[in-house]
Short mmCIF file of C-alpha atoms in Angstrom, two decimals:
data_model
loop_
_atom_site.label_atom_id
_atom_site.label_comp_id
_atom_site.label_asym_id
_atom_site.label_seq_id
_atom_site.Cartn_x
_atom_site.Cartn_y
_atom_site.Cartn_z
CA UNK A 1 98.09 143.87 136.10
CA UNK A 2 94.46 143.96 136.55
CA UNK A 3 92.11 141.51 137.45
CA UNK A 4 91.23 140.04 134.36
CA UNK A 5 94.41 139.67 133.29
CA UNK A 6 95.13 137.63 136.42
CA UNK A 7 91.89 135.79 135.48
CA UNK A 8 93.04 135.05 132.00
CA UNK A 9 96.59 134.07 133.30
CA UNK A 10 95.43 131.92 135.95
CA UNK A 11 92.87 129.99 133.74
CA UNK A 12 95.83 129.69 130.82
CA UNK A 13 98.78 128.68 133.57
CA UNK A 14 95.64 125.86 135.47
CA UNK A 15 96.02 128.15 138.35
CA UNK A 16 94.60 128.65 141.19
CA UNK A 17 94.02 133.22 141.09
CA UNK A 18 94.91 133.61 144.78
CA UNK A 19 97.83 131.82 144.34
CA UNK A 20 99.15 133.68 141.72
CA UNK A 21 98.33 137.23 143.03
CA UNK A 22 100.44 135.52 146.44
CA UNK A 23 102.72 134.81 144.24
CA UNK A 24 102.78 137.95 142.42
CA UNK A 25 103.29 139.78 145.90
CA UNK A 26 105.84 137.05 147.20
CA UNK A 27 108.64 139.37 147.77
CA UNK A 28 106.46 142.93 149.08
CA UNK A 29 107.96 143.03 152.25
CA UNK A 30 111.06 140.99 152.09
CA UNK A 31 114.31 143.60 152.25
CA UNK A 32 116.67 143.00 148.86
CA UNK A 33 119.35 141.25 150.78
CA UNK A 34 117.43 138.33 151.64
CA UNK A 35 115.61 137.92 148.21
CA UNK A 36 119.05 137.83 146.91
CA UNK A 37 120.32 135.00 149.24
CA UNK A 38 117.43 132.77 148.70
CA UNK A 39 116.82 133.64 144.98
CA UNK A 40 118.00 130.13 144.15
CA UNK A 41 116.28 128.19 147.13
CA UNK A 42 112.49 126.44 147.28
CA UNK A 43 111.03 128.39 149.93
CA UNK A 44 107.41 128.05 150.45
CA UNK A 45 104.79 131.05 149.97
CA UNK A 46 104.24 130.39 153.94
CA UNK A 47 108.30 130.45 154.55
CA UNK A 48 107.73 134.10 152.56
CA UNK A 49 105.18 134.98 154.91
CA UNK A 50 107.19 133.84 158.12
CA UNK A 51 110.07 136.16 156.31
CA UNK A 52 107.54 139.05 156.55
CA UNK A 53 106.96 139.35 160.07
CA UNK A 54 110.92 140.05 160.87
CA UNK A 55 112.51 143.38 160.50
CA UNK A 56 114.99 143.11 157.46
CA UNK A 57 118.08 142.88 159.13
CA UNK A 58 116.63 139.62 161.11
CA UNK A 59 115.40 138.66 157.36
CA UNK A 60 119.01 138.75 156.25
CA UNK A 61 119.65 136.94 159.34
CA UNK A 62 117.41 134.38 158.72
CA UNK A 63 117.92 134.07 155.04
CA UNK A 64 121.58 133.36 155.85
CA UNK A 65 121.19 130.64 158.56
CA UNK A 66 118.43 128.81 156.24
CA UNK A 67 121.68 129.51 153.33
CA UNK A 68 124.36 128.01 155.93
CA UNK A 69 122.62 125.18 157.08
CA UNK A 70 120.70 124.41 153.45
CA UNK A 71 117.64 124.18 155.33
CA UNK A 72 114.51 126.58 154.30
CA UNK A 73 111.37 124.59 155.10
CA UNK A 74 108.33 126.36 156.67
CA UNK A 75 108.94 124.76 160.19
CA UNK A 76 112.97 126.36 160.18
CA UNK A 77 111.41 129.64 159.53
CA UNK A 78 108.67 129.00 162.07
CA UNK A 79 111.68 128.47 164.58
CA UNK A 80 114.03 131.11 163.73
CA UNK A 81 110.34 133.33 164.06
CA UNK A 82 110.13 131.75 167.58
CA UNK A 83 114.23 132.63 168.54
CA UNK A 84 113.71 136.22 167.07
CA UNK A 85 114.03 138.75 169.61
CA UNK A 86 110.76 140.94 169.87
CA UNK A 87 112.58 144.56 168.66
CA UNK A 88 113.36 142.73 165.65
CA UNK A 89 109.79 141.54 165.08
CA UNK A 90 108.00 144.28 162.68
CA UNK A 91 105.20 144.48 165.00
CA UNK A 92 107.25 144.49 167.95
CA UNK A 93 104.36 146.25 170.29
CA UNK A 94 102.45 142.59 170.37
CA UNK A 95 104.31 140.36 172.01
CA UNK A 96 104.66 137.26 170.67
CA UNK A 97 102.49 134.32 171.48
CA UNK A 98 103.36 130.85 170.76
CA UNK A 99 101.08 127.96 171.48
CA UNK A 100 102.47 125.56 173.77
CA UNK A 101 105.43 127.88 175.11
CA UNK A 102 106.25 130.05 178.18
CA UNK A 103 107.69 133.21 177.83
CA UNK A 104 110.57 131.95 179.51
CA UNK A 105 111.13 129.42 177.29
CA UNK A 106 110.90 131.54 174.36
CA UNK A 107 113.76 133.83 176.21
CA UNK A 108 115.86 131.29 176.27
CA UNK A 109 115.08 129.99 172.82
CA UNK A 110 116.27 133.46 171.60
CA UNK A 111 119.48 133.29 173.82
CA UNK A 112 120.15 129.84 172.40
CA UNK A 113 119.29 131.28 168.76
CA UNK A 114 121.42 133.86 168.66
CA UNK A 115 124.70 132.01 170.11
CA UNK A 116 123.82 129.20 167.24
CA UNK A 117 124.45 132.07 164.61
CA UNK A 118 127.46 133.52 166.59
CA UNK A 119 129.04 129.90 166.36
CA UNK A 120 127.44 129.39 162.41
CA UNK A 121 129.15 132.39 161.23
CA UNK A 122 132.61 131.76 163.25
CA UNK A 123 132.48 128.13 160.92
CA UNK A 124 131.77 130.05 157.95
CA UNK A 125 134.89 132.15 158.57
CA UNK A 126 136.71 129.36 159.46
CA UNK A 127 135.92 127.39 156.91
CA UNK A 128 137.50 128.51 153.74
CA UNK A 129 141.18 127.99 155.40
CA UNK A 130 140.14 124.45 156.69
CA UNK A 131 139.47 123.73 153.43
CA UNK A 132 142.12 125.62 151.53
CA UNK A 133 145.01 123.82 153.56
CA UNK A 134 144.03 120.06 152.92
CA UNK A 135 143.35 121.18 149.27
CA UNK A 136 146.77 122.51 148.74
CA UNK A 137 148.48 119.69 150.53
CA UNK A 138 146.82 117.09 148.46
CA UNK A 139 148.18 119.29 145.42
CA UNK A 140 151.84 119.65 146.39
CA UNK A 141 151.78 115.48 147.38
CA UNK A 142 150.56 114.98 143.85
CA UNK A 143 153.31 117.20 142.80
CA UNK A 144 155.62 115.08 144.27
CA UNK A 145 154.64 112.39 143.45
CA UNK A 146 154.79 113.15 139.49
CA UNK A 147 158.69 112.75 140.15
CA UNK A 148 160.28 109.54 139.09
CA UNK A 149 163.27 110.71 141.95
CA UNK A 150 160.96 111.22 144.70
CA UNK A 151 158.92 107.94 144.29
CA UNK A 152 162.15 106.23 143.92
CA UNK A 153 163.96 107.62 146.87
CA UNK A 154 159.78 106.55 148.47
CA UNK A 155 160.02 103.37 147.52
CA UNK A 156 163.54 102.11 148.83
CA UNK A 157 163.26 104.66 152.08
CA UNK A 158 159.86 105.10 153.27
CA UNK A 159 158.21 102.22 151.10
CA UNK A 160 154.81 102.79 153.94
CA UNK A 161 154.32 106.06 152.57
CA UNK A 162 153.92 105.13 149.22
CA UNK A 163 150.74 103.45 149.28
CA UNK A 164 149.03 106.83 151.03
CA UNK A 165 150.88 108.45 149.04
CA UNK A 166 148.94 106.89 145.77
CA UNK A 167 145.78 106.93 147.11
CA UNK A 168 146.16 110.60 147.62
CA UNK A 169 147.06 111.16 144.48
CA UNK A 170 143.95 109.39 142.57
CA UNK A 171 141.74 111.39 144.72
CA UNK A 172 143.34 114.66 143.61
CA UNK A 173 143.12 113.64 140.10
CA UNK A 174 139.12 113.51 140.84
CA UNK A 175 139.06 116.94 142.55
CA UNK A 176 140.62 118.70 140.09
#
């Protein structure tokens, strides 16, 4: 697209021409993977830019922690910029300098980084059988409970467990 075009576009759209030729190169730089994760997020031209500066498997990193956590402001990419270890950085041969922070600091914000995503992804993994088991219990009680026998034999034996029972039920009829 040349110029004028973006001149024409920009004056048809109200829009400001930098900001759509940013736009227009919004994803040069960012690796496939993480365009794909955060396809469907609101991430900022500046969260792009952050993005930029990491090598693409910290991008995928990064893309999948602001995923996780459903957080992708410019200030959480600032800070996963901060916690990125320098031989991920693209230009790795400047070391990074953050107002404010001691090299030291930054170490250990990278240390501290990278055992948050350790213990992010073990959740993630975990997380689908969590979930499956409390799904498929409230299933087979609802089962269960669909049988005039069974909330017979409830009521005269274990009338306590009725009640829980019930309310178990109800909710499952919401999930489903």
């Amino acid at each position: 697209m040349t110029d004028e075009n973006f001149v024409t576009l920009a004056s048809a759209l109200n829009v400001n021409i930098k900001t759509l030729k940013q736009k227009r190169q919004l994803l040069d730089g960012i690796c496939d993977e993480a365009a794909e994760l955060l396809k469907d997020k609101q991430v900022a031209l500046t969260g792009f830019q952050i993005l930029k500066k990491m090598k693409p498997i910290r991008q995928i990193e990064a893309a999948q922690l602001m995923v996780a956590i459903n957080r992708s402001t410019i200030n959480y990419a600032r800070s996963l910029l901060a916690a990125t270890p320098e031989r991920q950085l693209v230009s790795a041969a400047t070391p990074k300098k953050i107002k404010g922070i001691l090299r030291e600091q930054l170490e250990l914000m990278e240390r501290e980084s990278a055992n948050l995503e350790r213990e992010v992804r073990l959740v993630e993994d975990s997380y689908g059988a969590d979930h499956l088991d409390p799904v498929l219990t409230r299933g087979y009680i609802a089962k269960l409970m669909r049988s005039d026998q069974i909330t017979r034999y409830l009521s005269l034996h274990h009338e306590a467990f009725l009640p829980a029972f019930k309310k178990i039920t109800e909710n499952e009829a919401f999930t489903s």
